[in-house]
PDB file of C-alpha atoms in Angstrom:
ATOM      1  CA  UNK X  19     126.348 147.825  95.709  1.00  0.00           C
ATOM      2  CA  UNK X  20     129.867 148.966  95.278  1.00  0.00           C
ATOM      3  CA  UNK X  21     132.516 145.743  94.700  1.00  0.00           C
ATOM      4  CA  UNK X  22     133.833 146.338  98.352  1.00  0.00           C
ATOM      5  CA  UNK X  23     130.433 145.378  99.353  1.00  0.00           C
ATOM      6  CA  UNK X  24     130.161 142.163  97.261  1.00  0.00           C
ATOM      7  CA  UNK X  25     133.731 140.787  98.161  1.00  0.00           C
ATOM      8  CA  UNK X  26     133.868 137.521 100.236  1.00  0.00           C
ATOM      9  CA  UNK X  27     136.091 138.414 103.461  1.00  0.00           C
ATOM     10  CA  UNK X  28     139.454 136.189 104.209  1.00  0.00           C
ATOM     11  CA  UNK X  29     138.262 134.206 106.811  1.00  0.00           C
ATOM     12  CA  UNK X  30     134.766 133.014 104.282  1.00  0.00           C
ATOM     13  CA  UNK X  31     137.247 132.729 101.397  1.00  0.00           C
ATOM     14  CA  UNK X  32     139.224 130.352 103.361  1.00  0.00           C
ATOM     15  CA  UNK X  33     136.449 128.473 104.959  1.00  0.00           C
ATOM     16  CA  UNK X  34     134.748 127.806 101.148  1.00  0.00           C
ATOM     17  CA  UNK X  35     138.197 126.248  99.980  1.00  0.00           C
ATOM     18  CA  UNK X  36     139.264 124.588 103.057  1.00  0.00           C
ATOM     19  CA  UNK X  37     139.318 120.301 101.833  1.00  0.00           C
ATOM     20  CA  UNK X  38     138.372 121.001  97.825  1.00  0.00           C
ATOM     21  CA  UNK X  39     140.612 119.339  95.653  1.00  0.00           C
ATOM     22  CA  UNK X  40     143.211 122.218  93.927  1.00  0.00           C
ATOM     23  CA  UNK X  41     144.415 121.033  90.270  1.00  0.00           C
ATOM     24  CA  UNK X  42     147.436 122.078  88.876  1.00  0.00           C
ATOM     25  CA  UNK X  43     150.515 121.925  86.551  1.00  0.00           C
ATOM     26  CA  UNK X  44     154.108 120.600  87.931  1.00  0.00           C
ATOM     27  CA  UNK X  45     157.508 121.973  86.562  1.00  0.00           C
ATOM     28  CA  UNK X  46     157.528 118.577  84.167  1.00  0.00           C
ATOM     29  CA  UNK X  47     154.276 119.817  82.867  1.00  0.00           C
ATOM     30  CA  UNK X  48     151.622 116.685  84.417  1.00  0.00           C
ATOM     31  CA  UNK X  49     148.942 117.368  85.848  1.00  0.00           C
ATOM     32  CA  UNK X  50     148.719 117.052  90.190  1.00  0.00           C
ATOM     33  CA  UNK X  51     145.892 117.518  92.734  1.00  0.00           C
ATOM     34  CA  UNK X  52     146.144 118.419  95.868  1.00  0.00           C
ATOM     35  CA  UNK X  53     143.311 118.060  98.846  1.00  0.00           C
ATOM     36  CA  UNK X  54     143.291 121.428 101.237  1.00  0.00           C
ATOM     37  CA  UNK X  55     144.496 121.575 104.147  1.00  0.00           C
ATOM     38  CA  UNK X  56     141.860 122.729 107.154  1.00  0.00           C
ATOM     39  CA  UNK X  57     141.728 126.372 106.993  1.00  0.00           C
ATOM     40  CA  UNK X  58     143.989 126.972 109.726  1.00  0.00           C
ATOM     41  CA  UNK X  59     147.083 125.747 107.864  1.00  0.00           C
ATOM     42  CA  UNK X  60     145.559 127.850 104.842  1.00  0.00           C
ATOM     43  CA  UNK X  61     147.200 132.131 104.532  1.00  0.00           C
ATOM     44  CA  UNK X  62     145.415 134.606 102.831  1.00  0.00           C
ATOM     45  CA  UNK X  63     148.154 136.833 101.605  1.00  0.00           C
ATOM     46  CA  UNK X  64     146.753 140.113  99.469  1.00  0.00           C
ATOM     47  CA  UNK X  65     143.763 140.557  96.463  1.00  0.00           C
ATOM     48  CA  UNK X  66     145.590 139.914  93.513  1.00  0.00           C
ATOM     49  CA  UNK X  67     144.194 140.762  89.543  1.00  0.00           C
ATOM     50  CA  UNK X  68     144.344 136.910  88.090  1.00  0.00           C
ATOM     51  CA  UNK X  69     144.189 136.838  84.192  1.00  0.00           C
ATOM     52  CA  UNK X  70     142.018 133.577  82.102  1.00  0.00           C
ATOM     53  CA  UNK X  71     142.782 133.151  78.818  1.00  0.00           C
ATOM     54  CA  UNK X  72     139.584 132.132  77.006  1.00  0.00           C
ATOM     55  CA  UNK X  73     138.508 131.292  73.439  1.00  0.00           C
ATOM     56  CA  UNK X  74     135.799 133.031  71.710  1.00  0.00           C
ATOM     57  CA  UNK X  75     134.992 134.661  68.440  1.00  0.00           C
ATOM     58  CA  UNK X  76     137.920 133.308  67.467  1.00  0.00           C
ATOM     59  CA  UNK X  77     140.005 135.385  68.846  1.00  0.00           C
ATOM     60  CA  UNK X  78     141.438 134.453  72.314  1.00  0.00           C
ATOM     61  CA  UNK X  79     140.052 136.449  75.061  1.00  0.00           C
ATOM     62  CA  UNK X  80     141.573 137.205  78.283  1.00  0.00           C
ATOM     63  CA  UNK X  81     139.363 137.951  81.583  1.00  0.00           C
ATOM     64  CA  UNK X  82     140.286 139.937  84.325  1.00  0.00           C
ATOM     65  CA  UNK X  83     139.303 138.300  87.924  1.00  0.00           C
ATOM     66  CA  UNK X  84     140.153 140.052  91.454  1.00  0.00           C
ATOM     67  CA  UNK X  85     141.110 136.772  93.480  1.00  0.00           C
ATOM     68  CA  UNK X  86     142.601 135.871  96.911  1.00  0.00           C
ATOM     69  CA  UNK X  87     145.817 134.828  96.799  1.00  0.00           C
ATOM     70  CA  UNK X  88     146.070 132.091  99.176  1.00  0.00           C
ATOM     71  CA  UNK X  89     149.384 129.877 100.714  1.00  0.00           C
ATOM     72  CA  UNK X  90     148.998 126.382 101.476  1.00  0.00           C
ATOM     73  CA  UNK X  91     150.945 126.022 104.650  1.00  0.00           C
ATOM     74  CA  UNK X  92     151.672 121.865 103.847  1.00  0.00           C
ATOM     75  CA  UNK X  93     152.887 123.130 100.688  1.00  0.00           C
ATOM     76  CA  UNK X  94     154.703 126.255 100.283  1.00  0.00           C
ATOM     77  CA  UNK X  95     155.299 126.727  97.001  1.00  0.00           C
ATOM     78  CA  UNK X  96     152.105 126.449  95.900  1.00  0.00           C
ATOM     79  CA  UNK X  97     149.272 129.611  95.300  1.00  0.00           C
ATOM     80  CA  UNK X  98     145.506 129.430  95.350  1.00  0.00           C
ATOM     81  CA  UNK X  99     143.689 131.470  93.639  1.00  0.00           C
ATOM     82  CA  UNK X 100     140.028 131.869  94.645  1.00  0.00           C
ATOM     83  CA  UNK X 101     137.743 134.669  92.777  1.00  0.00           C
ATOM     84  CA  UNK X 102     137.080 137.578  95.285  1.00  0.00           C
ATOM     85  CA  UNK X 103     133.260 137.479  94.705  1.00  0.00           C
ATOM     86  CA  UNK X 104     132.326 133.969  93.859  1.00  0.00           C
ATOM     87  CA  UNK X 105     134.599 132.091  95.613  1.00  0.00           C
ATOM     88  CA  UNK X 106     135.283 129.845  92.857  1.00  0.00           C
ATOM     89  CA  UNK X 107     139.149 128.595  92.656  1.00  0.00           C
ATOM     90  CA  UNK X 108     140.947 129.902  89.667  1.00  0.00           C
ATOM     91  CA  UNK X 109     143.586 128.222  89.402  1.00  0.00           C
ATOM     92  CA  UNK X 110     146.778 126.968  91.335  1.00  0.00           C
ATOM     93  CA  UNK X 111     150.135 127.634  91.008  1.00  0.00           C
ATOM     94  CA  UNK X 112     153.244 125.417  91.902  1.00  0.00           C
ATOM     95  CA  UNK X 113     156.186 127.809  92.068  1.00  0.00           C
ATOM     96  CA  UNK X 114     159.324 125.524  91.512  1.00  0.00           C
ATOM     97  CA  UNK X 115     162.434 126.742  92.754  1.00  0.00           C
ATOM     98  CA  UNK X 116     165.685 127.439  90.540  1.00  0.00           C
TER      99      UNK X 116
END
């Protein structure tokens, strides 16, 4: 089954992340959480490539994911990042203006 087969769609992506809790790093570098919105206030906005650094061997290893990129609507500066296939959120990104 080619990867186009296996990808979770927008609307199942959003409905598997809708009310988690979302960890991530402020501009002052402490750690926040953040519970989803209801998937309506959620915006799937394109497949991105989202990079892990990982230990191992070691050497640091970096993995390659294809993820959602998703927009919390309550809070637009942050980014969701939810593996393509899984479903499994990545990470979360608070993008701090200035």
């Amino acid at each position: 089954i080619g990867l186009a087969q296996q990808r979770l769609t927008t609307d199942k992506t959003v409905e598997a992340v809708a009310g988690r809790v979302v960890t991530y790093t402020d501009a002052s570098g402490n750690a926040q959480s953040l519970s989803l919105p209801e998937k309506e206030r959620l915006s799937v906005r394109e497949l991105v490539v989202y990079p892990i650094a990982r230990a191992g061997g070691g050497q640091p290893l970096l993995e390659f994911h294809v993820a959602w990129e998703i927009f919390v609507d309550s809070a637009p500066a942050l980014s969701i990042y939810v593996d393509s296939i899984t479903g499994d959120i990545l990470g979360a990104e608070r993008k701090e203006a200035g």
